[in-house]
Short mmCIF file of C-alpha atoms in Angstrom, two decimals:
data_model
loop_
_atom_site.label_atom_id
_atom_site.label_comp_id
_atom_site.label_asym_id
_atom_site.label_seq_id
_atom_site.Cartn_x
_atom_site.Cartn_y
_atom_site.Cartn_z
CA MET A 1 -31.06 159.86 -66.44
CA PHE A 2 -33.17 160.98 -63.53
CA SER A 3 -36.92 160.91 -63.71
CA ARG A 4 -38.06 164.98 -63.42
CA SER A 5 -41.20 164.14 -62.46
CA HIS A 6 -42.83 164.98 -58.92
CA ASP A 7 -43.72 161.78 -57.97
CA PRO A 8 -43.25 161.54 -54.03
CA ILE A 9 -40.24 159.71 -53.17
CA VAL A 10 -38.72 157.84 -50.64
CA ALA A 11 -35.40 156.20 -49.23
CA ILE A 12 -33.31 154.76 -46.24
CA ALA A 13 -31.27 158.07 -45.73
CA THR A 14 -28.79 155.99 -44.03
CA ALA A 15 -25.43 153.74 -44.26
CA PRO A 16 -26.51 150.05 -44.91
CA GLY A 17 -25.59 147.83 -41.79
CA ARG A 18 -26.47 148.08 -37.92
CA GLY A 19 -26.59 151.39 -36.13
CA ALA A 20 -27.99 152.86 -33.20
CA VAL A 21 -30.16 155.03 -35.75
CA GLY A 22 -31.40 154.95 -38.65
CA ILE A 23 -33.44 157.00 -41.21
CA VAL A 24 -36.19 156.95 -43.56
CA ARG A 25 -36.66 159.95 -45.56
CA VAL A 26 -39.85 160.72 -47.63
CA SER A 27 -40.26 163.96 -50.05
CA GLY A 28 -43.09 165.22 -51.88
CA ARG A 29 -46.17 167.28 -51.81
CA ASP A 30 -49.49 166.26 -49.50
CA LEU A 31 -47.83 163.87 -47.36
CA ALA A 32 -50.35 164.29 -44.69
CA SER A 33 -52.32 161.06 -45.19
CA LEU A 34 -48.72 159.12 -44.74
CA VAL A 35 -48.57 160.46 -41.82
CA GLN A 36 -51.82 160.29 -40.39
CA VAL A 37 -51.95 156.47 -41.43
CA LEU A 38 -47.91 155.73 -39.86
CA CYS A 39 -48.12 157.84 -36.83
CA GLY A 40 -51.88 157.78 -35.77
CA ARG A 41 -51.91 161.56 -35.71
CA SER A 42 -50.71 164.88 -37.40
CA LEU A 43 -47.36 166.47 -36.63
CA LYS A 44 -46.21 169.84 -35.98
CA ALA A 45 -43.65 171.02 -38.40
CA ARG A 46 -40.78 170.98 -37.69
CA GLU A 47 -41.07 169.35 -34.25
CA ALA A 48 -39.94 165.89 -33.11
CA SER A 49 -42.31 163.55 -31.79
CA TYR A 50 -41.91 160.21 -30.03
CA LEU A 51 -44.13 158.01 -31.12
CA PRO A 52 -44.70 154.50 -32.44
CA PHE A 53 -45.00 153.23 -36.09
CA ARG A 54 -47.81 150.83 -37.11
CA ALA A 55 -47.75 147.95 -39.19
CA ASN A 56 -50.65 147.46 -41.39
CA ASP A 57 -52.42 145.28 -38.62
CA GLY A 58 -51.68 148.06 -35.87
CA SER A 59 -48.89 145.96 -34.60
CA ILE A 60 -45.90 148.23 -34.15
CA ILE A 61 -42.75 147.96 -36.12
CA ASP A 62 -40.53 149.99 -34.22
CA GLN A 63 -41.01 153.58 -31.95
CA GLY A 64 -38.79 156.70 -32.73
CA LEU A 65 -38.73 160.04 -33.56
CA ALA A 66 -40.92 161.92 -36.37
CA LEU A 67 -40.30 164.88 -38.37
CA TYR A 68 -41.87 166.89 -41.05
CA PHE A 69 -40.57 169.68 -42.77
CA PRO A 70 -43.68 171.57 -44.96
CA SER A 71 -42.33 173.15 -48.14
CA PRO A 72 -40.88 175.52 -49.12
CA HIS A 73 -38.89 175.23 -46.11
CA SER A 74 -36.83 171.54 -46.06
CA TYR A 75 -34.12 170.01 -47.58
CA THR A 76 -35.66 169.40 -50.62
CA GLY A 77 -38.12 172.61 -51.26
CA GLU A 78 -40.97 169.99 -51.25
CA ASP A 79 -42.73 168.70 -47.62
CA VAL A 80 -40.38 166.25 -46.25
CA LEU A 81 -40.81 163.61 -43.78
CA GLU A 82 -38.36 161.68 -41.87
CA PHE A 83 -38.76 158.46 -39.79
CA GLN A 84 -36.14 157.88 -36.91
CA ALA A 85 -36.01 154.48 -36.09
CA HIS A 86 -33.54 151.79 -34.53
CA GLY A 87 -30.82 151.13 -37.18
CA GLY A 88 -31.28 147.57 -37.63
CA PRO A 89 -31.32 146.76 -41.22
CA VAL A 90 -34.87 144.67 -40.69
CA VAL A 91 -36.31 147.68 -38.71
CA LEU A 92 -35.47 149.89 -41.61
CA GLN A 93 -36.93 147.79 -44.63
CA LEU A 94 -39.96 147.02 -42.94
CA LEU A 95 -40.34 150.93 -42.14
CA LEU A 96 -39.27 151.47 -45.90
CA ALA A 97 -42.00 149.07 -47.25
CA ARG A 98 -44.89 150.32 -44.87
CA CYS A 99 -44.49 153.86 -46.46
CA LEU A 100 -45.05 152.25 -49.93
CA GLU A 101 -47.84 150.10 -48.54
CA VAL A 102 -49.51 153.59 -47.20
CA ALA A 103 -48.84 155.19 -50.35
CA ALA A 104 -50.76 152.55 -52.09
CA GLU A 105 -53.64 152.11 -49.60
CA VAL A 106 -57.11 153.70 -51.10
CA THR A 107 -58.99 156.10 -49.05
CA ALA A 108 -62.63 155.42 -48.41
CA SER A 109 -63.73 158.76 -49.04
CA THR A 110 -62.00 159.37 -52.66
CA GLY A 111 -61.80 155.65 -53.79
CA GLN A 112 -58.34 157.25 -54.94
CA PRO A 113 -54.29 156.15 -53.31
CA ARG A 114 -53.30 157.98 -50.27
CA LEU A 115 -50.30 159.00 -51.84
CA ARG A 116 -50.01 158.84 -55.41
CA GLY A 117 -47.31 157.58 -57.05
CA LEU A 118 -44.57 157.02 -53.89
CA ARG A 119 -42.05 155.24 -54.84
CA LEU A 120 -38.11 154.66 -54.18
CA ALA A 121 -35.89 157.56 -54.90
CA GLN A 122 -32.87 156.99 -57.29
CA PRO A 123 -29.46 157.95 -55.98
CA GLY A 124 -29.10 161.50 -55.33
CA GLU A 125 -32.35 162.30 -56.19
CA PHE A 126 -33.23 164.10 -52.67
CA THR A 127 -30.18 166.65 -53.56
CA GLU A 128 -31.22 166.79 -56.97
CA ARG A 129 -34.69 168.15 -56.21
CA ALA A 130 -32.83 170.37 -53.67
CA PHE A 131 -31.07 171.91 -56.74
CA HIS A 132 -34.63 171.95 -58.95
CA ASN A 133 -36.30 173.72 -56.27
CA ASP A 134 -33.54 176.58 -55.83
CA LYS A 135 -32.58 175.41 -52.14
CA ILE A 136 -28.76 175.07 -53.24
CA ASP A 137 -27.01 175.87 -56.61
CA LEU A 138 -25.14 172.58 -58.44
CA ALA A 139 -21.66 173.94 -56.40
CA GLN A 140 -23.13 173.56 -53.94
CA ALA A 141 -24.63 170.34 -54.39
CA GLU A 142 -21.20 168.54 -55.66
CA ALA A 143 -20.36 169.81 -51.86
CA ILE A 144 -22.48 167.89 -50.41
CA ALA A 145 -21.56 164.65 -51.85
CA ASP A 146 -17.54 165.69 -51.44
CA LEU A 147 -18.24 166.62 -47.99
CA ILE A 148 -19.62 162.67 -47.42
CA ASP A 149 -16.71 161.32 -49.08
CA ALA A 150 -13.81 163.78 -47.31
CA SER A 151 -10.76 161.40 -47.17
CA THR A 152 -9.51 164.69 -44.71
CA GLU A 153 -10.01 167.75 -42.24
CA ALA A 154 -9.33 169.88 -44.43
CA ALA A 155 -11.30 168.59 -47.45
CA ALA A 156 -14.23 168.54 -45.33
CA ARG A 157 -13.62 171.90 -44.21
CA SER A 158 -13.45 173.02 -48.01
CA ALA A 159 -16.35 170.92 -48.52
CA SER A 160 -18.14 172.93 -45.64
CA ARG A 161 -17.26 176.38 -46.81
CA SER A 162 -18.51 175.37 -50.55
CA LEU A 163 -21.72 174.28 -49.17
CA ALA A 164 -22.38 177.17 -47.21
CA GLY A 165 -21.88 179.24 -50.65
CA GLU A 166 -18.21 180.40 -50.56
CA PHE A 167 -17.30 179.15 -54.08
CA SER A 168 -20.65 180.11 -55.37
CA ARG A 169 -20.43 183.76 -54.45
CA GLU A 170 -16.44 183.71 -55.74
CA ILE A 171 -18.37 182.94 -59.57
CA HIS A 172 -21.04 185.10 -58.81
CA GLY A 173 -18.99 187.92 -58.29
CA LEU A 174 -17.05 187.12 -61.62
CA ARG A 175 -20.40 186.75 -63.39
CA ASP A 176 -21.67 189.76 -61.89
CA ALA A 177 -18.38 191.63 -63.48
CA LEU A 178 -18.74 189.89 -67.16
CA ILE A 179 -22.35 191.01 -66.93
CA HIS A 180 -21.34 194.76 -66.73
CA LEU A 181 -18.90 194.43 -69.31
CA ARG A 182 -21.46 192.74 -71.83
CA MET A 183 -23.75 195.39 -70.75
CA LEU A 184 -21.16 198.21 -72.37
CA VAL A 185 -20.38 196.28 -75.25
CA GLU A 186 -23.84 195.74 -76.42
CA ALA A 187 -24.87 199.58 -75.67
CA THR A 188 -22.01 200.52 -78.32
CA LEU A 189 -23.04 198.45 -80.34
CA ASP A 190 -26.59 199.14 -80.27
CA PHE A 191 -26.20 202.81 -80.21
CA PRO A 192 -23.47 203.88 -83.06
CA GLU A 193 -24.88 206.95 -83.95
CA GLU A 194 -24.57 208.31 -80.80
CA GLU A 195 -20.80 208.17 -80.73
CA ILE A 196 -20.55 207.94 -77.05
CA ASP A 197 -18.00 205.43 -76.25
CA PHE A 198 -18.93 204.07 -73.45
CA LEU A 199 -16.08 201.44 -73.65
CA ARG A 200 -13.68 203.97 -72.92
CA LYS A 201 -15.51 206.16 -70.47
CA ALA A 202 -16.34 203.29 -68.21
CA ASP A 203 -12.30 202.02 -68.75
CA ALA A 204 -13.46 198.40 -70.22
CA HIS A 205 -10.00 197.63 -70.44
CA GLY A 206 -9.19 198.01 -66.67
CA GLN A 207 -12.74 196.38 -65.92
CA LEU A 208 -11.42 193.32 -68.11
CA SER A 209 -8.33 193.49 -66.90
CA LYS A 210 -9.55 193.37 -63.15
CA LEU A 211 -11.31 190.38 -64.16
CA GLU A 212 -8.60 188.55 -65.30
CA GLN A 213 -6.93 188.98 -61.51
CA ASP A 214 -9.52 188.29 -59.85
CA LEU A 215 -10.54 185.42 -62.07
CA ALA A 216 -6.74 183.92 -61.62
CA ALA A 217 -7.49 184.14 -57.90
CA VAL A 218 -10.40 182.19 -57.99
CA MET A 219 -8.37 179.77 -59.96
CA GLN A 220 -6.07 179.28 -57.72
CA LYS A 221 -7.95 178.48 -54.96
CA ALA A 222 -9.98 176.31 -57.10
CA ARG A 223 -6.32 174.11 -58.57
CA GLN A 224 -5.99 173.83 -54.62
CA GLY A 225 -9.67 172.89 -53.37
CA ALA A 226 -9.48 169.81 -56.46
CA LEU A 227 -6.38 168.45 -54.87
CA LEU A 228 -7.87 168.80 -51.47
CA ARG A 229 -10.71 166.68 -53.13
CA GLU A 230 -9.21 164.68 -55.43
CA GLY A 231 -5.20 164.19 -54.14
CA ILE A 232 -2.96 162.58 -56.54
CA ARG A 233 -1.43 159.22 -57.77
CA VAL A 234 2.05 158.45 -57.19
CA VAL A 235 3.48 155.38 -58.47
CA ILE A 236 6.70 153.75 -56.72
CA ALA A 237 8.67 152.06 -59.87
CA GLY A 238 12.30 150.53 -59.89
CA GLN A 239 14.08 146.99 -59.69
CA PRO A 240 13.34 144.29 -57.53
CA ASN A 241 14.54 144.97 -54.22
CA ALA A 242 15.20 148.42 -54.32
CA GLY A 243 12.86 149.23 -51.49
CA LYS A 244 9.74 149.76 -52.84
CA SER A 245 7.35 148.47 -50.35
CA SER A 246 9.68 149.09 -47.70
CA LEU A 247 9.11 152.92 -48.92
CA LEU A 248 5.25 152.56 -49.13
CA ASN A 249 5.31 150.90 -45.33
CA ALA A 250 7.44 154.07 -44.13
CA LEU A 251 5.09 156.45 -45.82
CA ALA A 252 1.87 154.68 -44.66
CA GLY A 253 3.16 154.17 -41.17
CA ALA A 254 2.05 150.25 -41.15
CA GLU A 255 3.10 147.07 -42.59
CA LEU A 256 0.95 146.90 -45.90
CA ALA A 257 3.20 145.25 -48.26
CA ILE A 258 5.47 142.31 -47.75
CA VAL A 259 9.18 142.82 -47.70
CA THR A 260 11.59 140.05 -47.92
CA PRO A 261 15.07 139.77 -49.23
CA ILE A 262 13.19 138.04 -52.25
CA GLU A 263 13.46 139.37 -56.14
CA GLY A 264 9.65 139.55 -57.04
CA THR A 265 8.46 138.87 -53.92
CA THR A 266 5.53 141.91 -55.00
CA ARG A 267 3.61 140.32 -57.97
CA ASP A 268 0.77 142.93 -57.73
CA LYS A 269 -0.28 146.62 -57.30
CA VAL A 270 -0.55 147.46 -53.36
CA GLN A 271 -2.20 150.98 -52.53
CA GLN A 272 -2.44 153.43 -49.42
CA THR A 273 -4.01 156.61 -49.77
CA ILE A 274 -2.35 158.94 -46.78
CA GLN A 275 -2.13 162.16 -46.10
CA ILE A 276 0.10 165.01 -46.14
CA ASP A 277 -0.59 168.57 -44.34
CA GLY A 278 -4.30 167.39 -45.32
CA VAL A 279 -3.45 166.69 -49.10
CA PRO A 280 -4.55 162.77 -49.59
CA LEU A 281 -1.85 161.19 -51.94
CA HIS A 282 -2.90 158.04 -53.30
CA VAL A 283 0.61 155.68 -53.15
CA ILE A 284 0.83 152.68 -55.15
CA ASP A 285 3.64 149.90 -54.94
CA THR A 286 4.41 147.92 -57.95
CA ALA A 287 6.00 144.59 -59.24
CA GLY A 288 9.41 145.38 -59.99
CA LEU A 289 10.49 145.88 -63.45
CA ARG A 290 12.87 143.38 -64.80
CA GLU A 291 12.75 140.55 -67.50
CA SER A 292 11.14 137.58 -66.40
CA GLU A 293 10.11 134.37 -67.25
CA ASP A 294 7.20 133.60 -64.67
CA GLU A 295 4.17 133.97 -65.86
CA VAL A 296 2.86 135.09 -62.71
CA GLU A 297 5.21 137.95 -62.13
CA LYS A 298 4.71 138.88 -65.92
CA ILE A 299 1.62 139.55 -65.37
CA GLY A 300 2.40 141.78 -62.34
CA ILE A 301 5.29 143.94 -64.32
CA ALA A 302 2.81 144.22 -66.77
CA ARG A 303 0.31 145.90 -64.14
CA ALA A 304 3.01 147.94 -62.93
CA TRP A 305 3.31 149.49 -66.38
CA ASP A 306 -0.18 150.00 -66.40
CA GLU A 307 -0.47 152.28 -62.74
CA ILE A 308 2.55 153.61 -64.15
CA LYS A 309 1.08 155.22 -67.33
CA ALA A 310 -1.74 156.35 -65.24
CA ALA A 311 0.29 158.06 -62.81
CA ASP A 312 0.47 161.68 -61.80
CA ALA A 313 3.88 161.41 -60.63
CA VAL A 314 6.63 158.49 -60.65
CA LEU A 315 8.82 157.80 -57.80
CA PHE A 316 12.06 155.83 -59.77
CA LEU A 317 13.74 153.98 -56.53
CA HIS A 318 17.47 153.22 -57.46
CA ASP A 319 19.19 151.20 -54.62
CA LEU A 320 22.68 152.88 -53.57
CA THR A 321 24.12 149.74 -52.44
CA ARG A 322 24.47 148.35 -56.29
CA ALA A 323 24.48 151.52 -57.64
CA HIS A 324 28.14 151.20 -58.71
CA SER A 325 27.67 147.53 -60.46
CA GLN A 326 27.40 148.43 -64.14
CA PRO A 327 24.60 145.63 -64.65
CA TYR A 328 22.12 147.36 -62.44
CA GLN A 329 23.23 150.71 -63.65
CA LEU A 330 22.31 149.70 -67.34
CA ALA A 331 19.02 147.96 -66.18
CA ASP A 332 18.20 151.05 -64.72
CA ALA A 333 19.15 152.92 -67.71
CA VAL A 334 16.91 151.05 -69.55
CA ILE A 335 13.74 151.86 -67.39
CA ALA A 336 14.17 155.52 -67.24
CA GLN A 337 14.48 155.56 -71.52
CA THR A 338 11.23 153.19 -71.03
CA LEU A 339 9.39 155.86 -68.66
CA SER A 340 10.34 158.71 -70.75
CA GLN A 341 8.61 157.17 -74.37
CA ASN A 342 5.38 156.01 -71.87
CA LEU A 343 4.99 158.91 -69.87
CA PRO A 344 3.15 162.65 -71.00
CA ALA A 345 5.89 165.31 -70.24
CA ARG A 346 3.47 166.51 -67.46
CA VAL A 347 4.13 163.68 -65.25
CA PRO A 348 7.29 164.26 -63.01
CA VAL A 349 9.79 161.59 -62.62
CA VAL A 350 11.61 161.94 -59.47
CA ASP A 351 15.20 159.62 -59.11
CA VAL A 352 14.56 158.72 -55.19
CA TRP A 353 17.88 156.67 -53.94
CA ASN A 354 17.22 154.09 -51.27
CA LYS A 355 19.58 152.65 -48.43
CA VAL A 356 21.15 155.48 -47.79
CA ASP A 357 21.94 153.73 -44.09
CA THR A 358 23.54 150.92 -45.10
CA ALA A 359 25.77 152.60 -48.60
CA HIS A 360 28.13 155.73 -49.06
CA PRO A 361 26.20 157.98 -52.18
CA ALA A 362 27.28 157.32 -55.29
CA PRO A 363 28.64 160.30 -57.18
CA HIS A 364 26.25 160.26 -60.04
CA ALA A 365 23.33 159.79 -57.47
CA ASN A 366 21.43 162.91 -58.38
CA GLY A 367 17.74 163.11 -56.84
CA LEU A 368 16.21 162.42 -53.32
CA ARG A 369 18.17 160.53 -50.90
CA LEU A 370 16.55 158.27 -48.20
CA SER A 371 16.37 155.41 -45.95
CA ALA A 372 12.72 153.42 -45.77
CA LYS A 373 14.20 151.58 -42.74
CA THR A 374 15.08 154.33 -41.06
CA GLY A 375 13.07 157.06 -42.07
CA LEU A 376 15.67 158.93 -42.86
CA GLY A 377 14.81 161.38 -45.75
CA LEU A 378 11.05 160.71 -45.54
CA ASP A 379 10.36 164.49 -44.55
CA GLU A 380 11.87 165.97 -47.58
CA LEU A 381 10.23 163.11 -49.73
CA ARG A 382 6.99 164.36 -48.25
CA LYS A 383 7.83 167.90 -49.08
CA LYS A 384 8.44 167.08 -52.71
CA LEU A 385 5.26 165.31 -52.97
CA LEU A 386 3.97 168.14 -51.75
CA THR A 387 5.27 170.11 -54.16
CA LEU A 388 4.38 167.77 -57.06
CA ALA A 389 0.66 167.97 -56.46
CA GLY A 390 1.02 171.45 -57.00
CA TRP A 391 -0.04 172.33 -53.13
CA GLN A 392 0.76 175.53 -51.52
CA ALA A 393 0.21 176.95 -48.47
CA ALA A 394 -3.54 176.71 -47.60
CA PRO A 395 -5.34 180.14 -47.59
CA GLU A 396 -8.09 181.55 -45.62
CA GLY A 397 -11.05 180.41 -46.73
CA LEU A 398 -10.23 177.20 -49.42
CA PHE A 399 -13.03 175.49 -50.98
CA ILE A 400 -13.58 172.65 -52.22
CA ALA A 401 -13.37 171.81 -56.29
CA ARG A 402 -13.61 169.59 -58.75
CA ALA A 403 -12.00 169.08 -62.00
CA ARG A 404 -14.81 170.18 -63.66
CA HIS A 405 -14.50 173.32 -61.99
CA VAL A 406 -11.15 173.87 -62.75
CA GLN A 407 -11.92 172.92 -66.22
CA ALA A 408 -14.56 175.75 -66.80
CA LEU A 409 -12.36 178.17 -65.13
CA GLU A 410 -10.11 177.66 -67.49
CA HIS A 411 -12.40 178.04 -70.47
CA VAL A 412 -13.46 181.25 -68.93
CA GLN A 413 -9.82 182.40 -68.68
CA MET A 414 -9.59 181.40 -72.90
CA HIS A 415 -12.59 183.81 -73.58
CA ILE A 416 -11.54 186.52 -71.26
CA LYS A 417 -8.11 186.66 -73.02
CA ALA A 418 -9.38 187.10 -76.17
CA ALA A 419 -12.00 189.71 -75.32
CA THR A 420 -8.99 191.24 -74.42
CA GLN A 421 -7.29 191.19 -77.89
CA HIS A 422 -9.90 192.08 -79.44
CA LEU A 423 -10.41 195.24 -77.19
CA ALA A 424 -6.83 196.14 -77.29
CA ALA A 425 -7.42 195.89 -81.54
CA LYS A 426 -6.91 198.77 -83.85
CA THR A 427 -10.54 197.91 -85.19
CA GLN A 428 -12.20 196.88 -82.71
CA ALA A 429 -14.23 193.98 -83.21
CA LEU A 430 -17.01 194.67 -80.86
CA ASP A 431 -19.26 191.98 -82.07
CA LEU A 432 -16.44 189.08 -81.65
CA LEU A 433 -15.70 190.77 -78.42
CA ALA A 434 -19.72 190.57 -77.21
CA GLU A 435 -19.60 187.30 -78.21
CA GLU A 436 -16.11 185.76 -75.69
CA LEU A 437 -17.90 187.67 -73.17
CA ARG A 438 -21.12 185.45 -73.52
CA LEU A 439 -18.83 182.18 -74.15
CA GLY A 440 -16.95 183.32 -70.42
CA GLN A 441 -20.59 183.64 -68.50
CA ASN A 442 -22.13 180.40 -70.08
CA ALA A 443 -19.02 178.66 -68.83
CA LEU A 444 -19.20 180.47 -65.53
CA ASN A 445 -23.19 179.36 -65.35
CA GLU A 446 -21.83 175.96 -66.00
CA ILE A 447 -20.24 175.50 -62.32
CA THR A 448 -23.51 176.85 -60.74
CA GLY A 449 -25.83 174.72 -63.09
CA GLU A 450 -27.32 177.74 -64.55
CA PHE A 451 -26.64 176.95 -67.59
CA THR A 452 -25.72 173.15 -67.32
CA SER A 453 -27.05 169.73 -69.87
CA ASP A 454 -29.51 167.08 -68.10
CA ASP A 455 -26.98 164.81 -69.26
CA LEU A 456 -23.78 166.60 -66.91
CA LEU A 457 -26.69 166.67 -64.34
CA GLY A 458 -27.31 162.66 -64.28
CA VAL A 459 -23.54 161.75 -64.39
CA ILE A 460 -23.39 164.31 -60.92
CA PHE A 461 -26.06 162.95 -59.34
CA SER A 462 -26.22 159.59 -60.24
CA SER A 463 -22.56 159.45 -57.70
CA PHE A 464 -24.47 160.43 -54.48
CA CYS A 465 -25.97 157.98 -52.33
CA ILE A 466 -29.22 156.67 -52.31
CA GLY A 467 -31.51 158.99 -49.63
CA LYS A 468 -29.35 161.80 -50.42
#
């Protein structure tokens, strides 16, 4: 749980390690004394000043740029001070320690610390303060982390749109429509003696129907945005020597997994994230599934089943060169049955027949046919993976979204459907209709943070890096 205090905070805002430039960031109130001691003079607002950063004995820690952003025109909405120094970890630690040291020093005039309570920032605390000071809403705050973590160009562009407020504007549009409907229902409830049918005259049915359509459009974008952010887990499963490792290497375009003719070569999972049309797919190669007396291989097989159970999709790889072998067919049938028993119905299992370059397809070999060795059929498999992921051609203005956003929108949809049923009933239960609309609005507010528990905030911001 984050501290909600107004203590000034400080942190190194750049990634660990060496670099050309490193930044130490401070946020709080009345940073003038820190500026004066560390920089030797005051700073003009939003103007970079090149100067030495001094230690307690007057020696120079480093020379760099200092920038001062007075409240409320700053990232956090508080006074913000940034020191841009050379990016060595020792230099930045010295500068960080000097900030804390200055804050603890007592001024001769007042006998009080120069900057009372300055402490190290917790992960995400700068962005959390920006949220609490109404500089950004919660969806925009999450977009900052998503932009930093983006693994594809499409994800980065979508996160940038969310940060600019496109997703939030969509949510606010839905919320405003819900509020208007609530107003109509409340008016009907408050003035029954007037016998004025506010709902009929205002075409509440039509408004609710349009809201449902607009919600569906936003949900579609949100699902695509969540897919761009999170991708899907695709597990390659099958008997030993079916070509699972070769398929992973072919999809990744690199020799990641060891490939040999020896059965049981893969003993543990090998994972690689690949991009198909900007969608991240986390592809996992697993140990060959069979009965084994080898203790190490048995552990690998158990881990393979664990990965299969956690998959969003499974590629069941078959070997065409052994397709006519009855023992091979029986072993495949056992694996297929075990897959059906261990996987939820929502997880697709795709039959993929490998080694089409060295064997004639068996008559019963239904599914995709390819050669992991030559690349024949890989494009068709990539298209199939995008279909399994639920990806559609990205519409203009796609924004990044998270699983919690999609879940909240699904709750809104549920409440709107219930409201539609109450409105269509012969004996309209207006109090129930009003309640469903209220719950729908609350679900929308959870996305932007206007109706959010502190526990959720703690989970969200704790995933940020320190200094952001």
